[in-house]
Amino acid sequence: MNLSTHGAEAAARASAEPWDSTGCEALIAELQVLRESMLEHEARLAPQLAGVDPAYRASAANLAHYLALRRYDLRRVQERLAGIGLSSLGRAETHVLANLDQVLGILHRIVGRDWASRRQEEPAGLGQGGRLLARHTEALLGAAPAERSARIMVTLPSEAAQDDTLVAALVAAGMDIARINCAHDDAAAWEAMARRVRHHARRCGRPVRVLMDLGGPKLRTGALRPGPAVAHLRPERDALGRCLQPARLGLRAMGDAGEVPGAALTLAVERNWLEALDAGDRVELVDTRGRRRRLRVAERRSAGVLLECRRSLWLGETTEVLRAGDTRGARLQALPREPGALLLHRGMRLTLQPEREAHPADPEAALPAIGCTLPQALAQVRKGDRVWFDDGHLGGVVRRSGTRKVEVEITHAREGGQKLGADKGINLPDTLLDLPALTALDLADLPAVAAHADLVGLSFTQCAADVQALRTALAALPGPSPALMLKVETRRGFEALPEILLAAMAGPAAGVMIARGDLAVECGFERLAEVQEEILWACEAAHLPVVWATQVLEGLAKTGQPSRAEITDAAMAGRAECVMLNKGPYVVEAIRTLDDILRRMQAHQEKKRPLLRALKAWA
């Protein structure tokens, strides 16, 4: 929206000289219109503002002013203000009205007009807004470590319930908040994780808070029949095809556990047959392709025997092994099964149906079909709605809808087809889903969560009613309620962000997590950058802390080697109050790297304002 026609006409009459009184008068007129619209918007939101906690009254009013400010296209006004050397309102989030009044006051002095202070109308002064954000952040996330204002959150793996060494390393490396994903494991494991985190935090002498994320109404693909029980072993060869190391197969007795050392794969066979084997014996088999293979018993160990073969072999459930010269063999047991998956090509049709655990979808069926873990969502899908699977790697459009099932035409898949497995996310960005914020499982989990968490995460927050539902459920439980972390991960949640923020301010402590994974799929990958910026700005105006989440230093955490792009992403993440790392075998290294990046960048930027630190590199 542009400013009034009066303002535009005044701007057109303004002199090209920026300090000319006519130009300044035109700016005064336009900014006065903007100021009046801010106060009008605050008055319209009075019923919602009256419902916020007293600690957030000033923040809620400032948010109302910011929302009014961003209704206008102010780019030309900003250019003219910058030309005079005044604040262009580009850093006004924490103190919107105070910043505008400061500019108006200077413009009045330039043209020789009187200006009376209007501080009584300003909910947050020039320095007060930043202090409010810092106070709310500390109340939610705890005190910041020295030389780093952005906290580091880490998602705990399941092993954290038993592995003291791992938890101690995470705390020592710089973890400030431990995130427990309640979509996995159980209440006993969550309690064990929280207990270990607090124990090692005390030992390190530093506070570490615990966030427990409720699973929420996450749509996922249902079970698929597993693939065949088959294994492929092959020798290691050099560039000329010569065998450097034979394929190694371990055999253990049925009923025993454990792996044969040195074997790429350990399978089970009948005990009596296995005990008759000695080192140096020859074993024969016919693999699943009908090819005869000979293996040599390289070693006999307490766990079983180690066989070697200089050619590749495929082993299946019908594969029988015989000692050379014998007529009686043994059938291979305990072969691994490949997870079930549907191979889908562009143009194919896929049926989404209610999940039936007793009869999972068959990947070999003529018409591919897969279950949906929340079948009530299927009745809300309409023809033409887009459907995304597996974090946006596979997509389609609904061609036929119904109350029980929908038919999707695959429109986005890799050349040659793409596999869709069980337990993969389903996103419906065009569908207005009416699903409860708290599932029956969430409500069952809530007592354990409230008893052990400092913060509880509300997944897929869609509207103010979702926030209110969680607060009501927590209030019904004994003891103090944990603080709230509201995860914005759908387009509907992003579009309802102002009302979600006002609902968050109805209680004592709350924050927002930008869950960039689902959010990118819902809003479009090309829009993610601007969406996450807008969430950062709105939350800063509300003086609410933000967690920057999903795929931060993911390559480093999973492989030990970061990409260049994710290092830059981690540096930009420092504009949030907290940055989240996901689990991975190298997550301790990822914490140390993120800690170093955030400390370095803190001297260069704060939110979206660059800081002019002395640049020693060019001294």
PDB file of N, CA and C in Angstrom, residues 558-614:
ATOM      1  N   LYS A 558      26.639 -34.439   9.934  1.00  0.00           N
ATOM      2  CA  LYS A 558      26.416 -35.802   9.439  1.00  0.00           C
ATOM      3  C   LYS A 558      27.657 -36.445   8.832  1.00  0.00           C
ATOM      4  N   THR A 559      28.504 -35.633   8.188  1.00  0.00           N
ATOM      5  CA  THR A 559      29.639 -36.211   7.466  1.00  0.00           C
ATOM      6  C   THR A 559      30.989 -35.734   7.978  1.00  0.00           C
ATOM      7  N   GLY A 560      30.990 -34.693   8.800  1.00  0.00           N
ATOM      8  CA  GLY A 560      32.247 -34.130   9.263  1.00  0.00           C
ATOM      9  C   GLY A 560      32.825 -33.090   8.335  1.00  0.00           C
ATOM     10  N   GLN A 561      32.142 -32.816   7.208  1.00  0.00           N
ATOM     11  CA  GLN A 561      32.647 -31.859   6.229  1.00  0.00           C
ATOM     12  C   GLN A 561      31.542 -30.873   5.856  1.00  0.00           C
ATOM     13  N   PRO A 562      31.662 -29.589   6.235  1.00  0.00           N
ATOM     14  CA  PRO A 562      30.605 -28.629   5.895  1.00  0.00           C
ATOM     15  C   PRO A 562      30.732 -28.147   4.457  1.00  0.00           C
ATOM     16  N   SER A 563      29.621 -27.699   3.901  1.00  0.00           N
ATOM     17  CA  SER A 563      29.669 -27.028   2.600  1.00  0.00           C
ATOM     18  C   SER A 563      29.907 -25.541   2.831  1.00  0.00           C
ATOM     19  N   ARG A 564      30.361 -24.841   1.807  1.00  0.00           N
ATOM     20  CA  ARG A 564      30.576 -23.403   1.926  1.00  0.00           C
ATOM     21  C   ARG A 564      29.265 -22.671   2.196  1.00  0.00           C
ATOM     22  N   ALA A 565      28.200 -23.128   1.541  1.00  0.00           N
ATOM     23  CA  ALA A 565      26.910 -22.442   1.698  1.00  0.00           C
ATOM     24  C   ALA A 565      26.401 -22.550   3.125  1.00  0.00           C
ATOM     25  N   GLU A 566      26.592 -23.697   3.777  1.00  0.00           N
ATOM     26  CA  GLU A 566      26.047 -23.845   5.125  1.00  0.00           C
ATOM     27  C   GLU A 566      26.857 -23.052   6.151  1.00  0.00           C
ATOM     28  N   ILE A 567      28.116 -22.747   5.863  1.00  0.00           N
ATOM     29  CA  ILE A 567      28.880 -21.870   6.751  1.00  0.00           C
ATOM     30  C   ILE A 567      28.289 -20.458   6.703  1.00  0.00           C
ATOM     31  N   THR A 568      27.957 -19.995   5.496  1.00  0.00           N
ATOM     32  CA  THR A 568      27.333 -18.681   5.353  1.00  0.00           C
ATOM     33  C   THR A 568      25.966 -18.659   6.020  1.00  0.00           C
ATOM     34  N   ASP A 569      25.201 -19.721   5.867  1.00  0.00           N
ATOM     35  CA  ASP A 569      23.886 -19.824   6.500  1.00  0.00           C
ATOM     36  C   ASP A 569      24.020 -19.742   8.014  1.00  0.00           C
ATOM     37  N   ALA A 570      25.017 -20.420   8.567  1.00  0.00           N
ATOM     38  CA  ALA A 570      25.225 -20.394  10.018  1.00  0.00           C
ATOM     39  C   ALA A 570      25.578 -18.987  10.486  1.00  0.00           C
ATOM     40  N   ALA A 571      26.355 -18.261   9.682  1.00  0.00           N
ATOM     41  CA  ALA A 571      26.702 -16.889  10.043  1.00  0.00           C
ATOM     42  C   ALA A 571      25.458 -16.000  10.059  1.00  0.00           C
ATOM     43  N   MET A 572      24.578 -16.175   9.072  1.00  0.00           N
ATOM     44  CA  MET A 572      23.348 -15.381   9.024  1.00  0.00           C
ATOM     45  C   MET A 572      22.410 -15.761  10.157  1.00  0.00           C
ATOM     46  N   ALA A 573      22.497 -17.001  10.627  1.00  0.00           N
ATOM     47  CA  ALA A 573      21.606 -17.467  11.696  1.00  0.00           C
ATOM     48  C   ALA A 573      21.830 -16.710  12.995  1.00  0.00           C
ATOM     49  N   GLY A 574      22.995 -16.075  13.142  1.00  0.00           N
ATOM     50  CA  GLY A 574      23.284 -15.335  14.360  1.00  0.00           C
ATOM     51  C   GLY A 574      22.360 -14.166  14.608  1.00  0.00           C
ATOM     52  N   ARG A 575      21.544 -13.787  13.630  1.00  0.00           N
ATOM     53  CA  ARG A 575      20.570 -12.717  13.839  1.00  0.00           C
ATOM     54  C   ARG A 575      19.390 -13.187  14.679  1.00  0.00           C
ATOM     55  N   ALA A 576      19.235 -14.500  14.820  1.00  0.00           N
ATOM     56  CA  ALA A 576      18.204 -15.045  15.709  1.00  0.00           C
ATOM     57  C   ALA A 576      18.779 -15.151  17.126  1.00  0.00           C
ATOM     58  N   GLU A 577      17.893 -15.379  18.084  1.00  0.00           N
ATOM     59  CA  GLU A 577      18.343 -15.496  19.470  1.00  0.00           C
ATOM     60  C   GLU A 577      18.874 -16.888  19.786  1.00  0.00           C
ATOM     61  N   CYS A 578      18.569 -17.839  18.912  1.00  0.00           N
ATOM     62  CA  CYS A 578      19.013 -19.215  19.139  1.00  0.00           C
ATOM     63  C   CYS A 578      19.133 -19.910  17.789  1.00  0.00           C
ATOM     64  N   VAL A 579      20.127 -20.789  17.644  1.00  0.00           N
ATOM     65  CA  VAL A 579      20.347 -21.534  16.407  1.00  0.00           C
ATOM     66  C   VAL A 579      20.336 -23.018  16.761  1.00  0.00           C
ATOM     67  N   MET A 580      19.590 -23.804  15.977  1.00  0.00           N
ATOM     68  CA  MET A 580      19.434 -25.222  16.289  1.00  0.00           C
ATOM     69  C   MET A 580      20.249 -26.105  15.353  1.00  0.00           C
ATOM     70  N   LEU A 581      20.965 -27.046  15.943  1.00  0.00           N
ATOM     71  CA  LEU A 581      21.673 -28.078  15.193  1.00  0.00           C
ATOM     72  C   LEU A 581      20.916 -29.389  15.338  1.00  0.00           C
ATOM     73  N   ASN A 582      20.907 -30.180  14.259  1.00  0.00           N
ATOM     74  CA  ASN A 582      20.289 -31.496  14.347  1.00  0.00           C
ATOM     75  C   ASN A 582      21.352 -32.530  14.709  1.00  0.00           C
ATOM     76  N   LYS A 583      20.877 -33.718  15.055  1.00  0.00           N
ATOM     77  CA  LYS A 583      21.794 -34.773  15.491  1.00  0.00           C
ATOM     78  C   LYS A 583      22.612 -35.295  14.315  1.00  0.00           C
ATOM     79  N   GLY A 584      23.734 -35.906  14.647  1.00  0.00           N
ATOM     80  CA  GLY A 584      24.626 -36.480  13.649  1.00  0.00           C
ATOM     81  C   GLY A 584      25.887 -36.967  14.342  1.00  0.00           C
ATOM     82  N   PRO A 585      26.638 -37.850  13.705  1.00  0.00           N
ATOM     83  CA  PRO A 585      27.837 -38.412  14.344  1.00  0.00           C
ATOM     84  C   PRO A 585      28.908 -37.366  14.635  1.00  0.00           C
ATOM     85  N   TYR A 586      28.870 -36.211  13.951  1.00  0.00           N
ATOM     86  CA  TYR A 586      29.876 -35.170  14.157  1.00  0.00           C
ATOM     87  C   TYR A 586      29.252 -33.917  14.773  1.00  0.00           C
ATOM     88  N   VAL A 587      28.179 -34.099  15.558  1.00  0.00           N
ATOM     89  CA  VAL A 587      27.471 -32.935  16.086  1.00  0.00           C
ATOM     90  C   VAL A 587      28.321 -32.155  17.085  1.00  0.00           C
ATOM     91  N   VAL A 588      29.214 -32.804  17.808  1.00  0.00           N
ATOM     92  CA  VAL A 588      30.079 -32.073  18.747  1.00  0.00           C
ATOM     93  C   VAL A 588      30.972 -31.104  17.974  1.00  0.00           C
ATOM     94  N   GLU A 589      31.540 -31.567  16.847  1.00  0.00           N
ATOM     95  CA  GLU A 589      32.335 -30.682  16.008  1.00  0.00           C
ATOM     96  C   GLU A 589      31.471 -29.551  15.458  1.00  0.00           C
ATOM     97  N   ALA A 590      30.224 -29.859  15.132  1.00  0.00           N
ATOM     98  CA  ALA A 590      29.316 -28.823  14.612  1.00  0.00           C
ATOM     99  C   ALA A 590      29.035 -27.759  15.675  1.00  0.00           C
ATOM    100  N   ILE A 591      28.886 -28.173  16.931  1.00  0.00           N
ATOM    101  CA  ILE A 591      28.668 -27.192  18.008  1.00  0.00           C
ATOM    102  C   ILE A 591      29.864 -26.257  18.120  1.00  0.00           C
ATOM    103  N   ARG A 592      31.058 -26.830  18.121  1.00  0.00           N
ATOM    104  CA  ARG A 592      32.265 -26.005  18.255  1.00  0.00           C
ATOM    105  C   ARG A 592      32.396 -25.026  17.084  1.00  0.00           C
ATOM    106  N   THR A 593      32.099 -25.513  15.873  1.00  0.00           N
ATOM    107  CA  THR A 593      32.192 -24.640  14.703  1.00  0.00           C
ATOM    108  C   THR A 593      31.159 -23.525  14.774  1.00  0.00           C
ATOM    109  N   LEU A 594      29.921 -23.876  15.126  1.00  0.00           N
ATOM    110  CA  LEU A 594      28.869 -22.869  15.222  1.00  0.00           C
ATOM    111  C   LEU A 594      29.205 -21.850  16.310  1.00  0.00           C
ATOM    112  N   ASP A 595      29.710 -22.317  17.429  1.00  0.00           N
ATOM    113  CA  ASP A 595      30.105 -21.417  18.509  1.00  0.00           C
ATOM    114  C   ASP A 595      31.141 -20.411  18.011  1.00  0.00           C
ATOM    115  N   ASP A 596      32.113 -20.882  17.258  1.00  0.00           N
ATOM    116  CA  ASP A 596      33.163 -20.013  16.731  1.00  0.00           C
ATOM    117  C   ASP A 596      32.588 -19.007  15.733  1.00  0.00           C
ATOM    118  N   ILE A 597      31.711 -19.474  14.840  1.00  0.00           N
ATOM    119  CA  ILE A 597      31.106 -18.586  13.832  1.00  0.00           C
ATOM    120  C   ILE A 597      30.277 -17.501  14.517  1.00  0.00           C
ATOM    121  N   LEU A 598      29.471 -17.885  15.498  1.00  0.00           N
ATOM    122  CA  LEU A 598      28.594 -16.918  16.155  1.00  0.00           C
ATOM    123  C   LEU A 598      29.392 -15.888  16.942  1.00  0.00           C
ATOM    124  N   ARG A 599      30.472 -16.296  17.574  1.00  0.00           N
ATOM    125  CA  ARG A 599      31.317 -15.348  18.303  1.00  0.00           C
ATOM    126  C   ARG A 599      31.960 -14.345  17.345  1.00  0.00           C
ATOM    127  N   ARG A 600      32.445 -14.848  16.212  1.00  0.00           N
ATOM    128  CA  ARG A 600      33.074 -13.949  15.238  1.00  0.00           C
ATOM    129  C   ARG A 600      32.060 -12.964  14.655  1.00  0.00           C
ATOM    130  N   MET A 601      30.886 -13.474  14.255  1.00  0.00           N
ATOM    131  CA  MET A 601      29.907 -12.634  13.573  1.00  0.00           C
ATOM    132  C   MET A 601      29.248 -11.634  14.517  1.00  0.00           C
ATOM    133  N   GLN A 602      29.258 -11.902  15.821  1.00  0.00           N
ATOM    134  CA  GLN A 602      28.629 -10.988  16.764  1.00  0.00           C
ATOM    135  C   GLN A 602      29.293  -9.617  16.740  1.00  0.00           C
ATOM    136  N   ALA A 603      30.580  -9.573  16.374  1.00  0.00           N
ATOM    137  CA  ALA A 603      31.285  -8.288  16.284  1.00  0.00           C
ATOM    138  C   ALA A 603      30.976  -7.553  14.981  1.00  0.00           C
ATOM    139  N   HIS A 604      30.249  -8.214  14.073  1.00  0.00           N
ATOM    140  CA  HIS A 604      29.972  -7.616  12.760  1.00  0.00           C
ATOM    141  C   HIS A 604      28.505  -7.272  12.548  1.00  0.00           C
ATOM    142  N   GLN A 605      27.593  -7.956  13.229  1.00  0.00           N
ATOM    143  CA  GLN A 605      26.183  -7.709  12.956  1.00  0.00           C
ATOM    144  C   GLN A 605      25.342  -7.945  14.193  1.00  0.00           C
ATOM    145  N   GLU A 606      24.236  -7.213  14.243  1.00  0.00           N
ATOM    146  CA  GLU A 606      23.213  -7.425  15.257  1.00  0.00           C
ATOM    147  C   GLU A 606      21.875  -7.347  14.543  1.00  0.00           C
ATOM    148  N   LYS A 607      21.131  -8.447  14.575  1.00  0.00           N
ATOM    149  CA  LYS A 607      19.901  -8.513  13.795  1.00  0.00           C
ATOM    150  C   LYS A 607      20.221  -8.143  12.339  1.00  0.00           C
ATOM    151  N   LYS A 608      19.536  -7.169  11.745  1.00  0.00           N
ATOM    152  CA  LYS A 608      19.834  -6.823  10.354  1.00  0.00           C
ATOM    153  C   LYS A 608      20.656  -5.538  10.255  1.00  0.00           C
ATOM    154  N   ARG A 609      21.233  -5.101  11.384  1.00  0.00           N
ATOM    155  CA  ARG A 609      22.058  -3.894  11.377  1.00  0.00           C
ATOM    156  C   ARG A 609      23.526  -4.272  11.348  1.00  0.00           C
ATOM    157  N   PRO A 610      24.281  -3.839  10.306  1.00  0.00           N
ATOM    158  CA  PRO A 610      25.723  -4.091  10.311  1.00  0.00           C
ATOM    159  C   PRO A 610      26.402  -3.206  11.344  1.00  0.00           C
ATOM    160  N   LEU A 611      27.371  -3.775  12.048  1.00  0.00           N
ATOM    161  CA  LEU A 611      28.135  -3.027  13.037  1.00  0.00           C
ATOM    162  C   LEU A 611      29.494  -2.685  12.446  1.00  0.00           C
ATOM    163  N   LEU A 612      29.902  -1.402  12.566  1.00  0.00           N
ATOM    164  CA  LEU A 612      31.120  -0.928  11.930  1.00  0.00           C
ATOM    165  C   LEU A 612      32.328  -1.119  12.851  1.00  0.00           C
ATOM    166  N   ARG A 613      32.625  -2.374  13.123  1.00  0.00           N
ATOM    167  CA  ARG A 613      33.824  -2.695  13.884  1.00  0.00           C
ATOM    168  C   ARG A 613      35.056  -2.355  13.064  1.00  0.00           C
ATOM    169  N   ALA A 614      36.148  -1.976  13.726  1.00  0.00           N
ATOM    170  CA  ALA A 614      37.377  -1.690  12.996  1.00  0.00           C
ATOM    171  C   ALA A 614      37.836  -2.938  12.251  1.00  0.00           C
TER     172      ALA A 614
END
